[in-house]
Each structure stands twice: as C-alpha cells, then as structure tokens.
Amino acid sequence: METSGSGDSGMSLDPSLLSGPRDDKSDRSIRGRTNSNGGFTTLLAATFVVFLGYGTVLPILPLFLDRVLSMTGADEVALHTGLLTGVYTLALFGFAPLWGGASDRLGRRAVLLWGLAGFALAMLGFSLTRNLPLAYGARALAGAFAAAVIPVAQAQAAEYGGAVLRARRFAWLSAAATLGFLSGPMLSGWLASIPMVMPQAEMVLGGPVAWPFVVTAGLAGAVWLVVYRHVPGRPARLYPAGRHAPEVASTWPTGGLLTLTLLAMLGLGAFEVGLSLQARQSIGLDPFRIGLLFTVCSLVMLVVQILWSTHPPKRLSSGHLIGGAFLLMAVGVLGLPYATNFWGAFVAVGLLGAGSGVLIPLLAYQVSLASGSAQGAALGKQTALASLGQAAGSTGAGLLFVGSALGTYWGLAILLFITAATAFCARHRLIAPSS
C-alpha cells in the first residue's frame, strides 16, 4: 500500500473541512474560508436533496398517475411508471459527462447552481403538470439537471487536501446519497397520506399526492441559496511551487475503473429486481417484508460508508477492498435463490449491501485519483455509467428471470466472482491512502 504525504497525518474527518496540508499557509487560508462557510456540508446537502428527490418520486409515482393524470388501467399506470423512471435515468446517463466536463472549464459552483435551479424547477413543474407529455418532459429535465449535481459535488470535494481526506469525503457523499434515497419514500408517504379536504378538481398543485414534489423543489431551492453563499467560486487546488499534492495517483487506467463501476451497478440493479421477484414468488413474503429487505440493504450501505469515512482501513490496498467487495456481492447474489425464508434473504441482502457500500465511494475515489485535472469529466462519465449499469441490470434481470431465475443468479454471480479475482490479481496497481 502506498502512503500519502505527511500533511494528512492524523487528520480527522470534519464534514466542513475543505483544506489541504496543515503546514502550508495558502492551504490554511483556504481551510479557514471553507471551514467558516461549511463548504463540504453544503455539498452533502446538495447530494442529499437530489437523491431525496429520486427516492421521493418512486413510491408516489403510480398514485400520481392515477389521481392527477387520471389513468385508470393498472397496466397503463405500470407502463408509464417504468417509462418515467427510465426517462430520468436516461437523462442522467446522457447529461452527466456534459455537465462534468463543463465544470472543469467553467468552475464547479456555476454548474452546481444551474443543476440545483433546474432540478427545483423540474420538480415543481412535474407537480403542476396535467398531461402525460409534460410529465415526461419534466422528468427528463429533472434527470438532466440532477446530472449536474452528483458528479460535480464529487469533483468539488476532491479539489483540496490529500488522499486520506479525499477518500473520507467521497464516503460521506455516498452516505448522503444513500440517506437521501432512504428518506425519500418516507417523506412522500407521509405527505401523500395527509387527508384530502377538497375535491380533486379544486385542489391546488394536485393536492397531497403532488406535495412531495413541491417540498423537494423547495428544499432544492434552499440548498441553491446555501451553495450560492458558501461554495467558493474558484475551487482550483492550490499548492505552492515545487510542492507535490499529498497523494499518489491510481495506476489503473480510468477506463478500467469505469468498467468496474459499470459492473458493480449492473450487479446492484439486477439484485434489486431479483430480490423483488424472488421474495414474492419463491419465498412468499408480503410487501411490508419486501420493503423491509430493501431498507436493510440501504441501511447496511449507509453504515459501511459511515464506518469507511470515520475509520478508513490502513492495512489493505484498494485492490484488496475492491476484490473483497465484489466477492461479497457475488456471495449475496448466489445466496438469494437458495434463501427459503425472510432471514435467509436478510443475510443475502446484508452481504450485497456491505459490498456495494464499499464499492460505490471507493471506485469514485479511485476515478478521482486517476483523472488528474479533469475531475468533472471523469466523474461525470462514472455517474453516467453507474446509471447505465443499474438500468441494464434491472432490465436484464427482469427479462431473464422469467425464463431461468436460477441461471440468471448464477450467471451474475460468476461475472462478479471473475471481477473480484481480477481486482485481487491487479491489487498492486490500485493505490489506497494511509494515515
């Protein structure tokens, strides 16, 4: 395992810390400014609100189509629920590299402001829509502008400090995303359950069914104000002449790391669909317990990401960690078809949640190390491929599960096992920070 510069020695995680080595005057100046302004906390808030918006929409979308857009057929509601979700993901895939590259040229703050403003307006516009074409347009715009927040927040967080602090910040950003996704359904469920006191035709903004979108838009607007006030306009890394950045770049090519991201998210997306089908058709679980399993997966990911941020491993290379994480995912995928009750599925979900909880921030961190000055472009590509992998995994699992459920699980597990073995064999090329 490679070591980072001495400036990271003994550094503790402070979400508001956007500083570099402690012994450099210019970096102390930056640290003082960003500490007082809570710059990194603002990035956490921006990431949280975007994923909150995604999690808020998922459970309420069928009800919105039924009550606000007046769709009566169950098949019609199911079709457009899937397509509207797919439009969002497709926009995220298409626009993330563009926004990331733009942030390298124009600055992170400007792109974050555009992204949050557009996301807020798109969410508000969706709550106001009364026909299907406008609904598709609003969801596409929401995905396009969310694509400006996710990779650019990571690129902004990578601008200051050394490898240890960067790894911890990426873990915190992943935790904020997981927490937002987990909180979204609870928020929408609570708001949509408010009793309707007016006839539907007289309701403002579609009534409680549309309120989750309005509240999310308001939160995004509030975060926009905080970003405008607290995120520096020029977040370029500042090191004095002759001083090297206190970190070692990953020797893996960016393309290899992006491929690992695609495979990790493909496995996660396929597992999510497989879990829904397996738990209902083979194990016979009710919707409450199926939802509980998804909550367990998110909570395990959140706990792993928080532990990573507060106690990063010091004796394992990133190759060991990536290989081990893919191995956990493979075992979890392979264990699911053999689970005969809730607790068997619980163990499989926990293993996959732990593996993906390590992989998501660690791969983003490695891509950041390998990308040099093109942080936004590289992280934008990673966000796009993550979206593509998850969508492809979900779609593929849904199609293949009908024909051969067990074969689908085994095929996915073998792919993940091979990826784990590849990471273990190439472990010397993946650099991990050490305190």
GROMACS .gro file of C-alpha atoms in nm:
model
  435
    1MET     CA    1   0.000   0.000   0.000
    2GLU     CA    2   0.130   0.342  -0.094
    3THR     CA    3   0.147   0.618   0.162
    4SER     CA    4   0.030   0.973   0.117
    5GLY     CA    5   0.210   1.292   0.206
    6SER     CA    6   0.277   1.388   0.563
    7GLY     CA    7   0.020   1.663   0.550
    8ASP     CA    8  -0.255   1.405   0.601
    9SER     CA    9  -0.108   1.254   0.911
   10GLY     CA   10  -0.352   1.244   1.198
   11MET     CA   11  -0.622   1.420   1.002
   12SER     CA   12  -0.973   1.363   1.137
   13LEU     CA   13  -1.293   1.381   0.937
   14ASP     CA   14  -1.474   1.710   0.957
   15PRO     CA   15  -1.755   1.748   0.702
   16SER     CA   16  -1.691   2.121   0.685
   17LEU     CA   17  -1.320   2.074   0.619
   18LEU     CA   18  -1.202   2.157   0.268
   19SER     CA   19  -0.839   2.205   0.345
   20GLY     CA   20  -0.504   2.081   0.230
   21PRO     CA   21  -0.189   2.006   0.428
   22ARG     CA   22  -0.171   2.176   0.764
   23ASP     CA   23   0.172   2.322   0.716
   24ASP     CA   24   0.100   2.532   0.410
   25LYS     CA   25  -0.007   2.893   0.454
   26SER     CA   26  -0.217   2.920   0.143
   27ASP     CA   27  -0.394   2.596   0.224
   28ARG     CA   28  -0.463   2.722   0.577
   29SER     CA   29  -0.617   3.029   0.423
   30ILE     CA   30  -0.842   2.817   0.207
   31ARG     CA   31  -0.928   2.600   0.504
   32GLY     CA   32  -1.026   2.898   0.711
   33ARG     CA   33  -1.257   3.026   0.443
   34THR     CA   34  -1.423   2.694   0.365
   35ASN     CA   35  -1.446   2.589   0.730
   36SER     CA   36  -1.633   2.905   0.825
   37ASN     CA   37  -1.859   2.870   0.526
   38GLY     CA   38  -1.925   2.499   0.571
   39GLY     CA   39  -1.836   2.425   0.209
   40PHE     CA   40  -1.833   2.048   0.230
   41THR     CA   41  -2.151   2.036   0.437
   42THR     CA   42  -2.315   2.226   0.151
   43LEU     CA   43  -2.201   1.958  -0.096
   44LEU     CA   44  -2.351   1.693   0.131
   45ALA     CA   45  -2.679   1.883   0.134
   46ALA     CA   46  -2.682   1.916  -0.246
   47THR     CA   47  -2.619   1.543  -0.292
   48PHE     CA   48  -2.879   1.456  -0.029
   49VAL     CA   49  -3.156   1.666  -0.185
   50VAL     CA   50  -3.106   1.524  -0.536
   51PHE     CA   51  -3.127   1.165  -0.413
   52LEU     CA   52  -3.414   1.262  -0.183
   53GLY     CA   53  -3.598   1.377  -0.495
   54TYR     CA   54  -3.537   1.045  -0.669
   55GLY     CA   55  -3.644   0.843  -0.365
   56THR     CA   56  -3.949   1.066  -0.315
   57VAL     CA   57  -4.081   1.006  -0.666
   58LEU     CA   58  -4.053   0.626  -0.679
   59PRO     CA   59  -4.331   0.521  -0.436
   60ILE     CA   60  -4.571   0.806  -0.517
   61LEU     CA   61  -4.549   0.798  -0.896
   62PRO     CA   62  -4.820   0.533  -0.956
   63LEU     CA   63  -5.059   0.723  -0.726
   64PHE     CA   64  -4.978   1.050  -0.904
   65LEU     CA   65  -5.054   0.894  -1.243
   66ASP     CA   66  -5.382   0.756  -1.109
   67ARG     CA   67  -5.516   1.059  -0.921
   68VAL     CA   68  -5.363   1.356  -1.102
   69LEU     CA   69  -5.326   1.232  -1.460
   70SER     CA   70  -5.646   1.023  -1.430
   71MET     CA   71  -5.506   0.692  -1.554
   72THR     CA   72  -5.742   0.413  -1.457
   73GLY     CA   73  -5.587   0.099  -1.604
   74ALA     CA   74  -5.337  -0.086  -1.387
   75ASP     CA   75  -5.132  -0.188  -1.690
   76GLU     CA   76  -5.120   0.173  -1.813
   77VAL     CA   77  -5.006   0.300  -1.474
   78ALA     CA   78  -4.738   0.031  -1.450
   79LEU     CA   79  -4.612   0.103  -1.803
   80HIS     CA   80  -4.576   0.478  -1.755
   81THR     CA   81  -4.430   0.439  -1.405
   82GLY     CA   82  -4.147   0.236  -1.556
   83LEU     CA   83  -4.103   0.463  -1.855
   84LEU     CA   84  -4.098   0.783  -1.649
   85THR     CA   85  -3.833   0.630  -1.423
   86GLY     CA   86  -3.637   0.522  -1.731
   87VAL     CA   87  -3.652   0.871  -1.884
   88TYR     CA   88  -3.497   1.015  -1.568
   89THR     CA   89  -3.217   0.757  -1.571
   90LEU     CA   90  -3.155   0.805  -1.943
   91ALA     CA   91  -3.123   1.182  -1.897
   92LEU     CA   92  -2.880   1.125  -1.609
   93PHE     CA   93  -2.673   0.899  -1.833
   94GLY     CA   94  -2.669   1.145  -2.122
   95PHE     CA   95  -2.601   1.469  -1.937
   96ALA     CA   96  -2.363   1.374  -1.652
   97PRO     CA   97  -2.049   1.369  -1.874
   98LEU     CA   98  -2.150   1.701  -2.033
   99TRP     CA   99  -2.204   1.877  -1.701
  100GLY     CA  100  -1.887   1.724  -1.555
  101GLY     CA  101  -1.676   1.847  -1.846
  102ALA     CA  102  -1.840   2.190  -1.827
  103SER     CA  103  -1.745   2.216  -1.459
  104ASP     CA  104  -1.379   2.163  -1.549
  105ARG     CA  105  -1.398   2.464  -1.782
  106LEU     CA  106  -1.648   2.694  -1.612
  107GLY     CA  107  -1.599   2.610  -1.245
  108ARG     CA  108  -1.790   2.382  -1.010
  109ARG     CA  109  -2.001   2.649  -0.839
  110ALA     CA  110  -2.169   2.772  -1.157
  111VAL     CA  111  -2.263   2.420  -1.268
  112LEU     CA  112  -2.394   2.329  -0.922
  113LEU     CA  113  -2.614   2.639  -0.922
  114TRP     CA  114  -2.753   2.561  -1.266
  115GLY     CA  115  -2.814   2.200  -1.166
  116LEU     CA  116  -2.996   2.278  -0.842
  117ALA     CA  117  -3.206   2.554  -1.001
  118GLY     CA  118  -3.310   2.333  -1.291
  119PHE     CA  119  -3.380   2.038  -1.064
  120ALA     CA  120  -3.601   2.250  -0.838
  121LEU     CA  121  -3.797   2.393  -1.132
  122ALA     CA  122  -3.837   2.048  -1.291
  123MET     CA  123  -3.974   1.900  -0.969
  124LEU     CA  124  -4.214   2.192  -0.929
  125GLY     CA  125  -4.314   2.164  -1.293
  126PHE     CA  126  -4.391   1.793  -1.251
  127SER     CA  127  -4.628   1.873  -0.964
  128LEU     CA  128  -4.813   2.120  -1.189
  129THR     CA  129  -4.839   1.901  -1.498
  130ARG     CA  130  -5.177   1.769  -1.604
  131ASN     CA  131  -5.087   1.573  -1.919
  132LEU     CA  132  -4.851   1.290  -1.995
  133PRO     CA  133  -4.613   1.458  -2.247
  134LEU     CA  134  -4.538   1.737  -1.999
  135ALA     CA  135  -4.482   1.479  -1.727
  136TYR     CA  136  -4.219   1.308  -1.943
  137GLY     CA  137  -4.057   1.640  -2.019
  138ALA     CA  138  -4.042   1.735  -1.651
  139ARG     CA  139  -3.886   1.400  -1.551
  140ALA     CA  140  -3.630   1.425  -1.832
  141LEU     CA  141  -3.534   1.776  -1.719
  142ALA     CA  142  -3.509   1.661  -1.356
  143GLY     CA  143  -3.265   1.387  -1.458
  144ALA     CA  144  -3.067   1.621  -1.682
  145PHE     CA  145  -3.018   1.877  -1.405
  146ALA     CA  146  -2.957   1.616  -1.134
  147ALA     CA  147  -2.669   1.505  -1.357
  148ALA     CA  148  -2.509   1.844  -1.290
  149VAL     CA  149  -2.508   1.795  -0.913
  150ILE     CA  150  -2.393   1.438  -0.848
  151PRO     CA  151  -2.052   1.430  -1.026
  152VAL     CA  152  -1.975   1.799  -0.977
  153ALA     CA  153  -2.024   1.776  -0.600
  154GLN     CA  154  -1.768   1.494  -0.601
  155ALA     CA  155  -1.527   1.693  -0.817
  156GLN     CA  156  -1.562   1.994  -0.586
  157ALA     CA  157  -1.494   1.776  -0.281
  158ALA     CA  158  -1.178   1.641  -0.447
  159GLU     CA  159  -1.024   1.985  -0.501
  160TYR     CA  160  -0.849   2.028  -0.167
  161GLY     CA  161  -0.633   1.817   0.062
  162GLY     CA  162  -0.468   1.478   0.038
  163ALA     CA  163  -0.571   1.124  -0.034
  164VAL     CA  164  -0.699   1.029   0.312
  165LEU     CA  165  -0.929   1.327   0.341
  166ARG     CA  166  -1.049   1.285  -0.017
  167ALA     CA  167  -1.140   0.920   0.045
  168ARG     CA  168  -1.334   1.017   0.355
  169ARG     CA  169  -1.521   1.293   0.173
  170PHE     CA  170  -1.625   1.053  -0.101
  171ALA     CA  171  -1.755   0.812   0.162
  172TRP     CA  172  -1.958   1.093   0.322
  173LEU     CA  173  -2.103   1.192  -0.016
  174SER     CA  174  -2.206   0.832  -0.079
  175ALA     CA  175  -2.363   0.819   0.266
  176ALA     CA  176  -2.556   1.141   0.193
  177ALA     CA  177  -2.685   0.989  -0.131
  178THR     CA  178  -2.791   0.669   0.045
  179LEU     CA  179  -2.960   0.864   0.325
  180GLY     CA  180  -3.144   1.081   0.073
  181PHE     CA  181  -3.268   0.780  -0.123
  182LEU     CA  182  -3.375   0.612   0.201
  183SER     CA  183  -3.555   0.922   0.333
  184GLY     CA  184  -3.742   0.996   0.009
  185PRO     CA  185  -4.008   0.722   0.035
  186MET     CA  186  -4.075   0.810   0.399
  187LEU     CA  187  -4.123   1.178   0.310
  188SER     CA  188  -4.353   1.108   0.016
  189GLY     CA  189  -4.552   0.850   0.212
  190TRP     CA  190  -4.611   1.094   0.495
  191LEU     CA  191  -4.705   1.389   0.274
  192ALA     CA  192  -4.930   1.182   0.047
  193SER     CA  193  -5.118   1.042   0.346
  194ILE     CA  194  -5.242   1.385   0.454
  195PRO     CA  195  -5.623   1.376   0.432
  196MET     CA  196  -5.773   1.542   0.126
  197VAL     CA  197  -6.025   1.805   0.234
  198MET     CA  198  -6.111   1.942  -0.110
  199PRO     CA  199  -6.249   1.777  -0.423
  200GLN     CA  200  -5.966   1.673  -0.654
  201ALA     CA  201  -6.074   1.920  -0.924
  202GLU     CA  202  -6.032   2.212  -0.683
  203MET     CA  203  -5.700   2.113  -0.533
  204VAL     CA  204  -5.404   2.343  -0.560
  205LEU     CA  205  -5.097   2.170  -0.708
  206GLY     CA  206  -5.279   1.838  -0.725
  207GLY     CA  207  -5.326   1.803  -0.351
  208PRO     CA  208  -5.120   1.585  -0.116
  209VAL     CA  209  -5.023   1.349  -0.398
  210ALA     CA  210  -4.820   1.629  -0.559
  211TRP     CA  211  -4.689   1.784  -0.238
  212PRO     CA  212  -4.376   1.560  -0.218
  213PHE     CA  213  -4.257   1.714  -0.546
  214VAL     CA  214  -4.328   2.068  -0.421
  215VAL     CA  215  -4.144   2.008  -0.092
  216THR     CA  216  -3.844   1.858  -0.274
  217ALA     CA  217  -3.837   2.159  -0.506
  218GLY     CA  218  -3.841   2.391  -0.204
  219LEU     CA  219  -3.554   2.204  -0.039
  220ALA     CA  220  -3.352   2.219  -0.362
  221GLY     CA  221  -3.414   2.594  -0.376
  222ALA     CA  222  -3.293   2.633  -0.018
  223VAL     CA  223  -2.976   2.436  -0.096
  224TRP     CA  224  -2.925   2.659  -0.403
  225LEU     CA  225  -2.909   2.961  -0.173
  226VAL     CA  226  -2.657   2.787   0.054
  227VAL     CA  227  -2.439   2.688  -0.244
  228TYR     CA  228  -2.451   3.043  -0.375
  229ARG     CA  229  -2.337   3.173  -0.037
  230HIS     CA  230  -2.086   2.911   0.077
  231VAL     CA  231  -1.924   2.730  -0.218
  232PRO     CA  232  -1.612   2.909  -0.348
  233GLY     CA  233  -1.632   3.040  -0.700
  234ARG     CA  234  -1.285   2.912  -0.795
  235PRO     CA  235  -1.216   2.582  -0.619
  236ALA     CA  236  -0.890   2.504  -0.801
  237ARG     CA  237  -0.634   2.315  -0.595
  238LEU     CA  238  -0.362   2.541  -0.466
  239TYR     CA  239  -0.015   2.405  -0.393
  240PRO     CA  240   0.290   2.627  -0.382
  241ALA     CA  241   0.554   2.591  -0.649
  242GLY     CA  242   0.770   2.285  -0.602
  243ARG     CA  243   0.518   2.122  -0.367
  244HIS     CA  244   0.354   1.798  -0.480
  245ALA     CA  245  -0.003   1.709  -0.397
  246PRO     CA  246  -0.001   1.479  -0.093
  247GLU     CA  247  -0.138   1.177  -0.272
  248VAL     CA  248  -0.037   0.916  -0.526
  249ALA     CA  249  -0.241   0.880  -0.843
  250SER     CA  250  -0.401   0.545  -0.915
  251THR     CA  251  -0.203   0.345  -1.170
  252TRP     CA  252  -0.522   0.186  -1.302
  253PRO     CA  253  -0.646   0.346  -1.623
  254THR     CA  254  -0.966   0.542  -1.585
  255GLY     CA  255  -1.134   0.313  -1.837
  256GLY     CA  256  -1.074   0.010  -1.617
  257LEU     CA  257  -1.219   0.183  -1.313
  258LEU     CA  258  -1.523   0.295  -1.512
  259THR     CA  259  -1.574  -0.065  -1.625
  260LEU     CA  260  -1.566  -0.179  -1.262
  261THR     CA  261  -1.827   0.086  -1.182
  262LEU     CA  262  -2.049  -0.040  -1.464
  263LEU     CA  263  -2.021  -0.399  -1.339
  264ALA     CA  264  -2.086  -0.305  -0.975
  265MET     CA  265  -2.401  -0.111  -1.058
  266LEU     CA  266  -2.516  -0.378  -1.303
  267GLY     CA  267  -2.494  -0.629  -1.018
  268LEU     CA  268  -2.679  -0.397  -0.780
  269GLY     CA  269  -2.958  -0.324  -1.030
  270ALA     CA  270  -3.005  -0.692  -1.116
  271PHE     CA  271  -3.010  -0.787  -0.749
  272GLU     CA  272  -3.277  -0.528  -0.667
  273VAL     CA  273  -3.514  -0.663  -0.933
  274GLY     CA  274  -3.429  -1.023  -0.847
  275LEU     CA  275  -3.497  -0.956  -0.481
  276SER     CA  276  -3.843  -0.816  -0.557
  277LEU     CA  277  -3.934  -1.116  -0.773
  278GLN     CA  278  -3.768  -1.386  -0.562
  279ALA     CA  279  -3.906  -1.260  -0.232
  280ARG     CA  280  -4.263  -1.252  -0.362
  281GLN     CA  281  -4.275  -1.554  -0.593
  282SER     CA  282  -4.040  -1.804  -0.427
  283ILE     CA  283  -4.020  -1.709  -0.061
  284GLY     CA  284  -4.375  -1.574  -0.036
  285LEU     CA  285  -4.302  -1.254   0.154
  286ASP     CA  286  -4.563  -0.979   0.185
  287PRO     CA  287  -4.496  -0.625   0.054
  288PHE     CA  288  -4.404  -0.499   0.401
  289ARG     CA  289  -4.123  -0.752   0.444
  290ILE     CA  290  -4.001  -0.699   0.090
  291GLY     CA  291  -3.981  -0.326   0.161
  292LEU     CA  292  -3.802  -0.406   0.485
  293LEU     CA  293  -3.535  -0.600   0.293
  294PHE     CA  294  -3.473  -0.301   0.067
  295THR     CA  295  -3.446  -0.080   0.375
  296VAL     CA  296  -3.195  -0.322   0.525
  297CYS     CA  297  -2.984  -0.305   0.208
  298SER     CA  298  -2.978   0.076   0.221
  299LEU     CA  299  -2.903   0.083   0.594
  300VAL     CA  300  -2.612  -0.161   0.558
  301MET     CA  301  -2.471   0.053   0.276
  302LEU     CA  302  -2.509   0.364   0.491
  303VAL     CA  303  -2.338   0.208   0.794
  304VAL     CA  304  -2.048   0.077   0.582
  305GLN     CA  305  -1.999   0.418   0.421
  306ILE     CA  306  -2.000   0.598   0.756
  307LEU     CA  307  -1.754   0.347   0.901
  308TRP     CA  308  -1.532   0.394   0.595
  309SER     CA  309  -1.537   0.771   0.644
  310THR     CA  310  -1.457   0.760   1.015
  311HIS     CA  311  -1.221   0.459   1.025
  312PRO     CA  312  -1.065   0.406   0.680
  313PRO     CA  313  -0.872   0.076   0.658
  314LYS     CA  314  -0.498   0.123   0.682
  315ARG     CA  315  -0.362  -0.225   0.617
  316LEU     CA  316  -0.547  -0.319   0.298
  317SER     CA  317  -0.484  -0.195  -0.053
  318SER     CA  318  -0.772  -0.070  -0.262
  319GLY     CA  319  -0.729  -0.380  -0.476
  320HIS     CA  320  -0.799  -0.599  -0.174
  321LEU     CA  321  -1.100  -0.387  -0.082
  322ILE     CA  322  -1.245  -0.382  -0.433
  323GLY     CA  323  -1.191  -0.755  -0.478
  324GLY     CA  324  -1.341  -0.830  -0.138
  325ALA     CA  325  -1.641  -0.609  -0.205
  326PHE     CA  326  -1.715  -0.779  -0.539
  327LEU     CA  327  -1.677  -1.113  -0.361
  328LEU     CA  328  -1.937  -1.012  -0.101
  329MET     CA  329  -2.174  -0.907  -0.379
  330ALA     CA  330  -2.123  -1.237  -0.560
  331VAL     CA  331  -2.194  -1.442  -0.247
  332GLY     CA  332  -2.503  -1.232  -0.176
  333VAL     CA  333  -2.636  -1.278  -0.530
  334LEU     CA  334  -2.570  -1.652  -0.522
  335GLY     CA  335  -2.728  -1.689  -0.179
  336LEU     CA  336  -3.058  -1.525  -0.270
  337PRO     CA  337  -3.209  -1.808  -0.486
  338TYR     CA  338  -3.132  -2.057  -0.208
  339ALA     CA  339  -3.296  -1.848   0.065
  340THR     CA  340  -3.612  -2.019   0.190
  341ASN     CA  341  -3.733  -1.760   0.442
  342PHE     CA  342  -3.703  -1.396   0.540
  343TRP     CA  343  -3.382  -1.441   0.740
  344GLY     CA  344  -3.205  -1.620   0.459
  345ALA     CA  345  -3.289  -1.331   0.227
  346PHE     CA  346  -3.184  -1.092   0.505
  347VAL     CA  347  -2.831  -1.239   0.510
  348ALA     CA  348  -2.801  -1.226   0.130
  349VAL     CA  349  -2.918  -0.863   0.125
  350GLY     CA  350  -2.675  -0.773   0.402
  351LEU     CA  351  -2.379  -0.920   0.215
  352LEU     CA  352  -2.466  -0.738  -0.106
  353GLY     CA  353  -2.533  -0.412   0.081
  354ALA     CA  354  -2.193  -0.432   0.252
  355GLY     CA  355  -2.013  -0.500  -0.076
  356SER     CA  356  -2.183  -0.223  -0.271
  357GLY     CA  357  -2.145   0.015   0.024
  358VAL     CA  358  -1.766  -0.023  -0.004
  359LEU     CA  359  -1.753  -0.017  -0.384
  360ILE     CA  360  -1.953   0.297  -0.457
  361PRO     CA  361  -1.731   0.550  -0.272
  362LEU     CA  362  -1.408   0.359  -0.329
  363LEU     CA  363  -1.446   0.343  -0.707
  364ALA     CA  364  -1.541   0.711  -0.719
  365TYR     CA  365  -1.230   0.790  -0.516
  366GLN     CA  366  -1.007   0.585  -0.747
  367VAL     CA  367  -1.154   0.752  -1.057
  368SER     CA  368  -1.084   1.088  -0.895
  369LEU     CA  369  -0.722   0.993  -0.830
  370ALA     CA  370  -0.675   0.867  -1.185
  371SER     CA  371  -0.837   1.164  -1.359
  372GLY     CA  372  -0.583   1.435  -1.275
  373SER     CA  373  -0.714   1.782  -1.352
  374ALA     CA  374  -1.019   1.652  -1.545
  375GLN     CA  375  -1.213   1.567  -1.229
  376GLY     CA  376  -1.553   1.675  -1.355
  377ALA     CA  377  -1.531   1.495  -1.689
  378ALA     CA  378  -1.416   1.165  -1.537
  379LEU     CA  379  -1.666   1.168  -1.250
  380GLY     CA  380  -1.939   1.266  -1.495
  381LYS     CA  381  -1.859   0.960  -1.706
  382GLN     CA  382  -1.865   0.746  -1.394
  383THR     CA  383  -2.207   0.880  -1.293
  384ALA     CA  384  -2.335   0.809  -1.643
  385LEU     CA  385  -2.201   0.452  -1.647
  386ALA     CA  386  -2.336   0.388  -1.298
  387SER     CA  387  -2.682   0.489  -1.419
  388LEU     CA  388  -2.644   0.277  -1.733
  389GLY     CA  389  -2.523  -0.025  -1.536
  390GLN     CA  390  -2.807  -0.009  -1.287
  391ALA     CA  391  -3.067   0.034  -1.561
  392ALA     CA  392  -2.920  -0.251  -1.768
  393GLY     CA  393  -2.902  -0.478  -1.464
  394SER     CA  394  -3.264  -0.408  -1.369
  395THR     CA  395  -3.392  -0.458  -1.722
  396GLY     CA  396  -3.185  -0.768  -1.788
  397ALA     CA  397  -3.281  -0.935  -1.463
  398GLY     CA  398  -3.649  -0.866  -1.528
  399LEU     CA  399  -3.630  -1.023  -1.874
  400LEU     CA  400  -3.411  -1.321  -1.783
  401PHE     CA  401  -3.581  -1.405  -1.453
  402VAL     CA  402  -3.893  -1.526  -1.633
  403GLY     CA  403  -3.701  -1.782  -1.838
  404SER     CA  404  -3.441  -1.906  -1.589
  405ALA     CA  405  -3.426  -1.749  -1.246
  406LEU     CA  406  -3.152  -1.976  -1.111
  407GLY     CA  407  -2.945  -1.941  -1.427
  408THR     CA  408  -2.972  -1.562  -1.403
  409TYR     CA  409  -2.841  -1.564  -1.046
  410TRP     CA  410  -2.556  -1.799  -1.131
  411GLY     CA  411  -2.456  -1.602  -1.440
  412LEU     CA  412  -2.447  -1.276  -1.245
  413ALA     CA  413  -2.257  -1.435  -0.956
  414ILE     CA  414  -1.994  -1.582  -1.191
  415LEU     CA  415  -1.944  -1.241  -1.350
  416LEU     CA  416  -1.894  -1.084  -1.007
  417PHE     CA  417  -1.658  -1.364  -0.897
  418ILE     CA  418  -1.444  -1.309  -1.209
  419THR     CA  419  -1.437  -0.934  -1.141
  420ALA     CA  420  -1.331  -0.998  -0.782
  421ALA     CA  421  -1.049  -1.227  -0.895
  422THR     CA  422  -0.933  -0.967  -1.147
  423ALA     CA  423  -0.921  -0.697  -0.879
  424PHE     CA  424  -0.724  -0.924  -0.644
  425CYS     CA  425  -0.473  -1.005  -0.918
  426ALA     CA  426  -0.427  -0.636  -1.003
  427ARG     CA  427  -0.426  -0.517  -0.641
  428HIS     CA  428  -0.075  -0.371  -0.667
  429ARG     CA  429  -0.199  -0.122  -0.927
  430LEU     CA  430  -0.475   0.022  -0.708
  431ILE     CA  431  -0.349   0.275  -0.455
  432ALA     CA  432  -0.509   0.320  -0.115
  433PRO     CA  433  -0.443   0.613   0.118
  434SER     CA  434  -0.287   0.561   0.458
  435SER     CA  435  -0.282   0.796   0.751
   0.00000   0.00000   0.00000
